PDB file of C-alpha atoms in Angstrom:
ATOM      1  CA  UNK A 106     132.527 114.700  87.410  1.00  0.00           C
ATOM      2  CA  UNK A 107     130.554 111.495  87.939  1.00  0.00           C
ATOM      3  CA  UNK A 108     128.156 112.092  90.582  1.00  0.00           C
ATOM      4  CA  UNK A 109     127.096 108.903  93.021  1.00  0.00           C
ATOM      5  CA  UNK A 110     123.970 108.681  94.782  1.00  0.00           C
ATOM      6  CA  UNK A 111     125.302 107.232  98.415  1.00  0.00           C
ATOM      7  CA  UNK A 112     124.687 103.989  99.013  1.00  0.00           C
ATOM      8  CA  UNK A 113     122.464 104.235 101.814  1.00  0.00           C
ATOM      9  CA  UNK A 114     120.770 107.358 101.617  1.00  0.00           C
ATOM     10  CA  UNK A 115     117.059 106.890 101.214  1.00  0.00           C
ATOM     11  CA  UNK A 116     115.207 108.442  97.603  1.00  0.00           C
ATOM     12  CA  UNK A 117     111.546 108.592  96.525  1.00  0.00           C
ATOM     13  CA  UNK A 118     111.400 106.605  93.345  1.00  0.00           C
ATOM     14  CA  UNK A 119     108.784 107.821  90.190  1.00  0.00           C
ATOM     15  CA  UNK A 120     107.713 106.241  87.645  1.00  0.00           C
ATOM     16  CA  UNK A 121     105.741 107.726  84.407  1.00  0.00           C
ATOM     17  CA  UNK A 122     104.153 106.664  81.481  1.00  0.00           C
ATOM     18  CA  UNK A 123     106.451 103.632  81.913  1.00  0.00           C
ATOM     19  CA  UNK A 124     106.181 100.789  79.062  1.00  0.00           C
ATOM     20  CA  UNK A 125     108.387  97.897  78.531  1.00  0.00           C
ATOM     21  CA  UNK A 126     108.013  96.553  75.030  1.00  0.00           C
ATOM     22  CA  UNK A 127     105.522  93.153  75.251  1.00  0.00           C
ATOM     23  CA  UNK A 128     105.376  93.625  79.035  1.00  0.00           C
ATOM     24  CA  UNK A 129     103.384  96.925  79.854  1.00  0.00           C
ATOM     25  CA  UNK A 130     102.185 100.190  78.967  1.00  0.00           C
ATOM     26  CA  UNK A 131     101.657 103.602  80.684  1.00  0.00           C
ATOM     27  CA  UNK A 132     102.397 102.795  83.989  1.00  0.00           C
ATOM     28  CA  UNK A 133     102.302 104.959  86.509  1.00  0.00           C
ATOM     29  CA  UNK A 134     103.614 105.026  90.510  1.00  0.00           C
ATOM     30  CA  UNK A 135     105.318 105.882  93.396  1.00  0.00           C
ATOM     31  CA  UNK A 136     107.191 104.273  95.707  1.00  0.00           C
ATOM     32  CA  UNK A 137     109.047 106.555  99.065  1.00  0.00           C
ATOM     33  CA  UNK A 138     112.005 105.013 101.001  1.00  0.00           C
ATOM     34  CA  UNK A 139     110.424 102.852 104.086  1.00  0.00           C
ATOM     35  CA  UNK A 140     107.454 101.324 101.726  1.00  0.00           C
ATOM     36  CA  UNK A 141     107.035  98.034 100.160  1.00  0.00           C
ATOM     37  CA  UNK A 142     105.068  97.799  97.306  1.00  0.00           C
ATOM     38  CA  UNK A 143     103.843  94.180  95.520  1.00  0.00           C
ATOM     39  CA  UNK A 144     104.333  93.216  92.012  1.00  0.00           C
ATOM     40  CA  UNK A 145     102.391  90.271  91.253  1.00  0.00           C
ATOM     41  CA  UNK A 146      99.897  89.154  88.228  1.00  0.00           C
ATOM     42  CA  UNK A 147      99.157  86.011  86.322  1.00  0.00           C
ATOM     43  CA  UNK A 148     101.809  83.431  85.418  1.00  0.00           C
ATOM     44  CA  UNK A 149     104.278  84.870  82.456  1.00  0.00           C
ATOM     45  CA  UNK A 150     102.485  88.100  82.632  1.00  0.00           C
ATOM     46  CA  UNK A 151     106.054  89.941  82.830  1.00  0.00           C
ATOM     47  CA  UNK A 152     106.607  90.760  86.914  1.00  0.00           C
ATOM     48  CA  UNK A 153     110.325  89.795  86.154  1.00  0.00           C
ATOM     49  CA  UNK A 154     110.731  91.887  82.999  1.00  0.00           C
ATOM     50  CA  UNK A 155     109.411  95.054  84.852  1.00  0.00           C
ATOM     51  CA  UNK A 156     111.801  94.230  87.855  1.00  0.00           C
ATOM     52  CA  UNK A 157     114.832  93.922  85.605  1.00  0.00           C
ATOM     53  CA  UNK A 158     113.677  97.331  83.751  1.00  0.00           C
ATOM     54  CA  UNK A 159     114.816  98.856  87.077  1.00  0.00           C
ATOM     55  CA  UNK A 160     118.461  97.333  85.891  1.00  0.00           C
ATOM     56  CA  UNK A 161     118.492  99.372  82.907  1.00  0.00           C
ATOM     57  CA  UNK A 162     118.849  95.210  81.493  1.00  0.00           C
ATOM     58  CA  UNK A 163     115.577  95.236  79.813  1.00  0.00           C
ATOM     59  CA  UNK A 164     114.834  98.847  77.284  1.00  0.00           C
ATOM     60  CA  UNK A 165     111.783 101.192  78.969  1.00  0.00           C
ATOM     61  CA  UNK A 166     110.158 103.854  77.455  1.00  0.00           C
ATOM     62  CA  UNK A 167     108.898 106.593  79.685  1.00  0.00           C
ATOM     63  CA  UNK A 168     110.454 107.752  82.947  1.00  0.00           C
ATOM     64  CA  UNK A 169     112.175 106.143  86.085  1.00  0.00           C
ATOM     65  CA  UNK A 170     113.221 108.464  87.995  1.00  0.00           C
ATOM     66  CA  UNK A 171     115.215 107.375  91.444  1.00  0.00           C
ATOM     67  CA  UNK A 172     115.826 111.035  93.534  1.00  0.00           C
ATOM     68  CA  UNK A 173     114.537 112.894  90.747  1.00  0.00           C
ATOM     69  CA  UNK A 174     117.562 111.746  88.264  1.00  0.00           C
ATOM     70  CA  UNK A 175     116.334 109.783  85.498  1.00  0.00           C
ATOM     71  CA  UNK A 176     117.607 105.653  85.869  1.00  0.00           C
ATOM     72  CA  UNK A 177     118.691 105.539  82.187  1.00  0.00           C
ATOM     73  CA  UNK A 178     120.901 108.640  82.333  1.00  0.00           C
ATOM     74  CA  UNK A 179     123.029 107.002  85.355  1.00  0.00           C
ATOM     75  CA  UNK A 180     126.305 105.097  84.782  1.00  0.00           C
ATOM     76  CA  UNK A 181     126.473 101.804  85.527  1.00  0.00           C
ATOM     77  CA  UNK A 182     128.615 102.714  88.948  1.00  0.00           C
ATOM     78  CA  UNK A 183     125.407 104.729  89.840  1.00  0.00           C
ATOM     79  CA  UNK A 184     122.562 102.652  88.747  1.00  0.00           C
ATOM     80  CA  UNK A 185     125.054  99.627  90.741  1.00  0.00           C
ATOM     81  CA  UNK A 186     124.637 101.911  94.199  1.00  0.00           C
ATOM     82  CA  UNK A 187     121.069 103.183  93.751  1.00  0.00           C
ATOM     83  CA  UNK A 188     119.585  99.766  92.802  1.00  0.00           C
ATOM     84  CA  UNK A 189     119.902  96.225  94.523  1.00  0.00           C
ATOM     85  CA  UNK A 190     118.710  93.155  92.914  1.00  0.00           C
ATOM     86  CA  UNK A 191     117.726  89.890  94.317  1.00  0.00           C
ATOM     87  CA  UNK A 192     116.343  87.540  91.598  1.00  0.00           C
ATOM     88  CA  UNK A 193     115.787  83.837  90.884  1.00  0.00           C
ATOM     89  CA  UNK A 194     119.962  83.253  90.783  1.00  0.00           C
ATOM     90  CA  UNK A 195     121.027  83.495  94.082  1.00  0.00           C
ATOM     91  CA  UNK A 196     125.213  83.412  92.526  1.00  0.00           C
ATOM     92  CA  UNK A 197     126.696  81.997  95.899  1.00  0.00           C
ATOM     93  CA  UNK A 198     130.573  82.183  96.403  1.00  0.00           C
ATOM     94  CA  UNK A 199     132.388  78.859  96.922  1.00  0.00           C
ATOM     95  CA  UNK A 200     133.479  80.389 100.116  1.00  0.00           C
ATOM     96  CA  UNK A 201     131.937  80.597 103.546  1.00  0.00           C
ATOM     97  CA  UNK A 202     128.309  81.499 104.819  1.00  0.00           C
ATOM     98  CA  UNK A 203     129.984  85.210 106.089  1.00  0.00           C
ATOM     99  CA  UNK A 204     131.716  85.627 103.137  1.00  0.00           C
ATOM    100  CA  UNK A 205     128.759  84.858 100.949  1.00  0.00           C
ATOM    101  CA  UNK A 206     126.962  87.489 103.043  1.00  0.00           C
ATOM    102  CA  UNK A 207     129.281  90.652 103.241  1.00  0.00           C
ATOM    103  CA  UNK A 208     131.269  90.196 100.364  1.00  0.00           C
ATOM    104  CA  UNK A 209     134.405  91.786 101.786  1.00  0.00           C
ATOM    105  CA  UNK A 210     131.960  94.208 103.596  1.00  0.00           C
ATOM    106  CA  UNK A 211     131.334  94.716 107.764  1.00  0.00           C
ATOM    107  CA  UNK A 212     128.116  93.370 109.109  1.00  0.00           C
ATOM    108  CA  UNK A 213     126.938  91.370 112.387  1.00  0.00           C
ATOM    109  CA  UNK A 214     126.471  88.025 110.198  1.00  0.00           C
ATOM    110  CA  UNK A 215     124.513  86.124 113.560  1.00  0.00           C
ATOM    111  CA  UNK A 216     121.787  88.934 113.593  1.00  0.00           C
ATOM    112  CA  UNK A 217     121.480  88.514 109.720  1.00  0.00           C
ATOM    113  CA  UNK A 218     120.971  84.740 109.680  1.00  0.00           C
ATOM    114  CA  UNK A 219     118.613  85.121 112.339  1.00  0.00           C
ATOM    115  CA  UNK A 220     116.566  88.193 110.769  1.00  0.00           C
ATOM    116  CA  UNK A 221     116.123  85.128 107.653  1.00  0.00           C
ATOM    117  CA  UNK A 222     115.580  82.453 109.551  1.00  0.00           C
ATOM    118  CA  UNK A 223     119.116  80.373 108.683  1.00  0.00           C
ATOM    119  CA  UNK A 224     120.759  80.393 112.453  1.00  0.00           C
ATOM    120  CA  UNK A 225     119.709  77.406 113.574  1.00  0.00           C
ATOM    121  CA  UNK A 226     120.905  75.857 110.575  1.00  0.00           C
ATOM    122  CA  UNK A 227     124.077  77.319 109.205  1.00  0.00           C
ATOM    123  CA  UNK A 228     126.935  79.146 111.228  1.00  0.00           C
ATOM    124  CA  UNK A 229     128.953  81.763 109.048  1.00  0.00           C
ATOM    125  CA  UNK A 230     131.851  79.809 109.525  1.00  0.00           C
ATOM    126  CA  UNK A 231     130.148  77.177 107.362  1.00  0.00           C
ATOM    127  CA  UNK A 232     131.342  76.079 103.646  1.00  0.00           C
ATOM    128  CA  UNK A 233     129.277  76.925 101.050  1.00  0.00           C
ATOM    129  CA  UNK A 234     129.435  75.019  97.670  1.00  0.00           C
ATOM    130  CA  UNK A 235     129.843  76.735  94.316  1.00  0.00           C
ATOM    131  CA  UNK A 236     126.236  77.829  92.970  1.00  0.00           C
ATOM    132  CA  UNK A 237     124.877  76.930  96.698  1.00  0.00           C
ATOM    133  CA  UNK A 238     126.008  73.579  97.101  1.00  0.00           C
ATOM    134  CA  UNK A 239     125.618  71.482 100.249  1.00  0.00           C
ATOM    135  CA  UNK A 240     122.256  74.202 100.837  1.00  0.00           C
ATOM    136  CA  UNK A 241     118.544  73.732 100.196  1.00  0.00           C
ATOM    137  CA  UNK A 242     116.740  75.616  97.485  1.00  0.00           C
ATOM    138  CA  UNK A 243     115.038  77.534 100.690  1.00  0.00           C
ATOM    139  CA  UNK A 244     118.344  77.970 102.514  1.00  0.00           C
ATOM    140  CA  UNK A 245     120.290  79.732  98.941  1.00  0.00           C
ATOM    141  CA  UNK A 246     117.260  81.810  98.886  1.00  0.00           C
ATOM    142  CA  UNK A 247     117.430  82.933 102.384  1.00  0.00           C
ATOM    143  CA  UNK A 248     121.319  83.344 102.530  1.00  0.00           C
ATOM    144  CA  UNK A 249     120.923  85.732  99.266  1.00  0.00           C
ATOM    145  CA  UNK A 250     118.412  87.860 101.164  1.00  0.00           C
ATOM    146  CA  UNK A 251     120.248  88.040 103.812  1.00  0.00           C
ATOM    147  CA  UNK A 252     123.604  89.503 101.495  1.00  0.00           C
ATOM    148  CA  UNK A 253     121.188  92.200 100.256  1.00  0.00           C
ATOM    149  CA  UNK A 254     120.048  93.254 103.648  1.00  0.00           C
ATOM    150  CA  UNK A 255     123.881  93.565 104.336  1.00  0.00           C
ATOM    151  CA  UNK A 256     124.296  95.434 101.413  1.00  0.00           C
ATOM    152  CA  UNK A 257     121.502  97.958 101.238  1.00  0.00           C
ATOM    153  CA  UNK A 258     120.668 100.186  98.329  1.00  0.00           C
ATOM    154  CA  UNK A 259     118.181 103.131  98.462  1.00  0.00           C
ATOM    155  CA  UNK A 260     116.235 100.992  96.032  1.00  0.00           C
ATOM    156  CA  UNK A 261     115.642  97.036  96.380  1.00  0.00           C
ATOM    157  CA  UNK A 262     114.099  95.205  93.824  1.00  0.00           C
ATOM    158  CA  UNK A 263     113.072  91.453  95.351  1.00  0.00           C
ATOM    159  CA  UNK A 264     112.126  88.683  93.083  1.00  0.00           C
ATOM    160  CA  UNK A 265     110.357  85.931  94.378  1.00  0.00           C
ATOM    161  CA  UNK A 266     112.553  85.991  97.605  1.00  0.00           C
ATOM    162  CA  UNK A 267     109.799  83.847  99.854  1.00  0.00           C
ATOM    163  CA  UNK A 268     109.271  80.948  96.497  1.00  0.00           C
ATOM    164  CA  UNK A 269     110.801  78.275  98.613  1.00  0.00           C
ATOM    165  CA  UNK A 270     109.433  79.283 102.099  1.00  0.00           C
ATOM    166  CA  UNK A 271     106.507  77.543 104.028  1.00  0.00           C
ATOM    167  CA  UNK A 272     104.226  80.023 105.167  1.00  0.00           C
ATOM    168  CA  UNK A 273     105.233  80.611 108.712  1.00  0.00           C
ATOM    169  CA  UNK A 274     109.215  81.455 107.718  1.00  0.00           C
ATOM    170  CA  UNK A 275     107.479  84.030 104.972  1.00  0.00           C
ATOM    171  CA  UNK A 276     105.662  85.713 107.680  1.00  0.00           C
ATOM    172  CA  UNK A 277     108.756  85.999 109.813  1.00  0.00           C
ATOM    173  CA  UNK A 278     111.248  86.763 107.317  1.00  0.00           C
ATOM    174  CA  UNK A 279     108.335  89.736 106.017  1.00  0.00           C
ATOM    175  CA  UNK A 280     108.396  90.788 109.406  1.00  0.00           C
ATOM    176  CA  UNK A 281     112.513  91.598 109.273  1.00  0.00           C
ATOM    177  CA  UNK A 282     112.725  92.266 106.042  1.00  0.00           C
ATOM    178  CA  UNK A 283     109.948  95.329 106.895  1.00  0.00           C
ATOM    179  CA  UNK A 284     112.123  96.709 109.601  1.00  0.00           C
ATOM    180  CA  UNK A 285     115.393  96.129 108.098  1.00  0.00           C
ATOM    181  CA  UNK A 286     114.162  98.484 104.674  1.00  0.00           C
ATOM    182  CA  UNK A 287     113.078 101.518 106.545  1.00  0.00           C
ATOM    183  CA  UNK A 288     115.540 103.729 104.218  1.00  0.00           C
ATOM    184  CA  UNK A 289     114.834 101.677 101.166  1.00  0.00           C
ATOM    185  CA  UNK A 290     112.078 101.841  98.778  1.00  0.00           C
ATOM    186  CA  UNK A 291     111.034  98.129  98.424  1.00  0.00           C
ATOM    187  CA  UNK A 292     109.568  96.527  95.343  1.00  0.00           C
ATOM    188  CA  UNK A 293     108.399  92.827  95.747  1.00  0.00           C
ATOM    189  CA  UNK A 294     107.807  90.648  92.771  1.00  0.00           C
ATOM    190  CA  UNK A 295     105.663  87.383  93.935  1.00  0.00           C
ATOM    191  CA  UNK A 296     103.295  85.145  92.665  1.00  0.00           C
ATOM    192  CA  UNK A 297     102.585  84.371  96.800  1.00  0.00           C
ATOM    193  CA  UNK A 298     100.176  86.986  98.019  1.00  0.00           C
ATOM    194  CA  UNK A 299      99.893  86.190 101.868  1.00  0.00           C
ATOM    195  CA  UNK A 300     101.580  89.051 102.944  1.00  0.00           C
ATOM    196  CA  UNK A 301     100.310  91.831 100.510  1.00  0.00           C
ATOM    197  CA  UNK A 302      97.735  92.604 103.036  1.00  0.00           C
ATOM    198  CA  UNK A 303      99.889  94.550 104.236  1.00  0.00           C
ATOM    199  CA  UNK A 304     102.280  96.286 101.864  1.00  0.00           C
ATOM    200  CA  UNK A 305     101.491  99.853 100.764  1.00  0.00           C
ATOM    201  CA  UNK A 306     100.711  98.887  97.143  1.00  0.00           C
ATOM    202  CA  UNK A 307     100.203  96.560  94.911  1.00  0.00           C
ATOM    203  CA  UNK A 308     100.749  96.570  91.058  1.00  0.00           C
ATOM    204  CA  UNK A 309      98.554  94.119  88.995  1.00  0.00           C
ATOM    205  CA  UNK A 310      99.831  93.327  86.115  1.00  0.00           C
ATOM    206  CA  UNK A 311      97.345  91.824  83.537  1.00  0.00           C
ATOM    207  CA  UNK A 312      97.326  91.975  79.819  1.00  0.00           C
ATOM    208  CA  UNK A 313     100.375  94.145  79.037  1.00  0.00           C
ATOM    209  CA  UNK A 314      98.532  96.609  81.719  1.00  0.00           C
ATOM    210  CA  UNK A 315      99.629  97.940  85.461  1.00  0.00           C
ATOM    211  CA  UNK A 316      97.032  98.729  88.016  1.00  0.00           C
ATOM    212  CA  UNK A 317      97.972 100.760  90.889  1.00  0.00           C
ATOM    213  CA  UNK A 318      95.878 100.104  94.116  1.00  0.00           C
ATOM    214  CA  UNK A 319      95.746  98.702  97.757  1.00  0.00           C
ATOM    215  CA  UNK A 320      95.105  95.093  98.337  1.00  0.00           C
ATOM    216  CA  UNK A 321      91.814  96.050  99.539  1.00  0.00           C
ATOM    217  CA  UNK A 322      91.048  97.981  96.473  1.00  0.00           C
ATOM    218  CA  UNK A 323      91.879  95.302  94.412  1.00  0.00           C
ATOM    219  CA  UNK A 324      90.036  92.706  96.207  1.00  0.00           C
ATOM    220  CA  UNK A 325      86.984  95.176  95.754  1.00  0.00           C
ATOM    221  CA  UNK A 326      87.308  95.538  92.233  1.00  0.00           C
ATOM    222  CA  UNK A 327      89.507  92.385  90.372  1.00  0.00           C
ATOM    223  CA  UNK A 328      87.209  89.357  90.540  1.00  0.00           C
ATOM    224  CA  UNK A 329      91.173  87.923  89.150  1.00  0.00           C
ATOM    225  CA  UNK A 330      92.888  89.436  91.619  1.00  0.00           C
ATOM    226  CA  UNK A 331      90.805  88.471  94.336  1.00  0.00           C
ATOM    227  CA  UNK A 332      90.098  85.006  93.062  1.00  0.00           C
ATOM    228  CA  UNK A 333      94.351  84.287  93.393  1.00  0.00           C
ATOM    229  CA  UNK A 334      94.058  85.467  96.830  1.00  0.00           C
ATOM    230  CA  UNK A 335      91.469  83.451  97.892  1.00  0.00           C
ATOM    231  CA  UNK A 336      92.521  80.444  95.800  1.00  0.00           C
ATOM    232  CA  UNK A 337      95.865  80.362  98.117  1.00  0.00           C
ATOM    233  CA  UNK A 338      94.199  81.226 100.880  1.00  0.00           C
ATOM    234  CA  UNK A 339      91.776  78.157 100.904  1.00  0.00           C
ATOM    235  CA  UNK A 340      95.195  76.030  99.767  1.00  0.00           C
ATOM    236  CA  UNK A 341      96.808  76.910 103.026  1.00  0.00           C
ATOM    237  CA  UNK A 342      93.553  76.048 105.399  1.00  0.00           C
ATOM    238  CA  UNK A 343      93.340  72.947 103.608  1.00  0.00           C
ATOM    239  CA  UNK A 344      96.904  71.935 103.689  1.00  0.00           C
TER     240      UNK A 344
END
């Protein structure tokens, strides 16, 4: 008998000796439900590959292992209720804002356009396009986020979910998306590193390696690391 993690119970996620062929090697962290932990590194250095490792799309060699069951061994239907996905293709419905959000689920839609910032500018009564027409880039990406906070999964992987957000909306969409995750382990892939002050973690990925450290650490230790931060930080003083 197939067994199914539930959707919304909250799991410690492992991972050991973790390669992904011309991504990474011998990686090594943890992640517990309620955490957020950043993925970023330089540009093409992989942070999407090792995200979609999580969906079983992209082969791994090592161990994931999501409530002590190892990710490979689970069926699709398992790895599909363990595992949420947000990435750079948001795949709106030609159908309403509500629809869009709960797909044929129960949710309180006004709370979840304001927790991403949309509810002074969409209503769920309002038409969506097919692929997101009649929205912004920034509005798609929002309205996505805001379907996989309806939809919860002990395990969200989040791929460049702020991209198209000006600073301030980032900040206040972090702020939500923090206490909406409480019983999810969180990992966020982004090349923006404003908030990562203040996640629990941060993998660098550099050179087909995976450091695991704090923000501080990092900014202690990788001159690379820290220079990114700083470069964006001086961008947004000067903007």
């Amino acid at each position: 008998e197939e067994r199914n993690l539930p959707q919304k119970a909250p799991c410690s996620v492992k991972a050991t000796g973790l390669s992904v062929p011309d991504v990474l090697e011998n990686a090594n962290f943890e992640i517990e439900p309620g955490q957020i932990i950043g993925i970023t590194g330089p540009v093409a250095c992989g942070k999407s590959m090792l995200g979609k490792a999580f969906l079983c799309e992209n082969p791994y060699d090592g161990s994931i292992r999501l409530a002590g069951r190892e990710l490979s061994e689970m069926s699709e239907r398992e790895r599909c209720a363990s595992v949420g996905y947000l990435g750079h293709d948001t795949e709106l419905l030609s159908d309403t804002v509500e629809n869009n959000i709960l797909l044929g689920g129960e949710g309180d839609v006004a709370a979840l356009l304001r927790a991403v910032r949309l509810d002074g500018e969409v209503t769920p009564e309002t038409r969506v396009g097919a692929g997101g027409m009649r929205l912004s880039g920034g509005q798609q990406q929002r309205l996505a986020l805001a379907r996989t906070l309806a939809n919860p999964r002990p395990l969200l992987i989040l791929d460049d979910p702020f991209s198209a957000l000006d600073r301030k909306t980032e900040r206040e969409v972090f702020d939500e998306l923090r206490k909406r995750t409480k019983n999810s382990a969180v990992l966020l892939i982004s090349h923006r590193l404003y908030v990562f002050p203040e996640l629990d973690g941060v993998l660098w990925m550099q050179n087909g390696t995976v450091r695991t450290a704090t923000h501080d650490e990092l900014m202690r230790t990788s001159p690379d690391y820290a220079e990114l931060y700083s470069l964006q930080q001086e961008g947004q003083e000067n903007a």
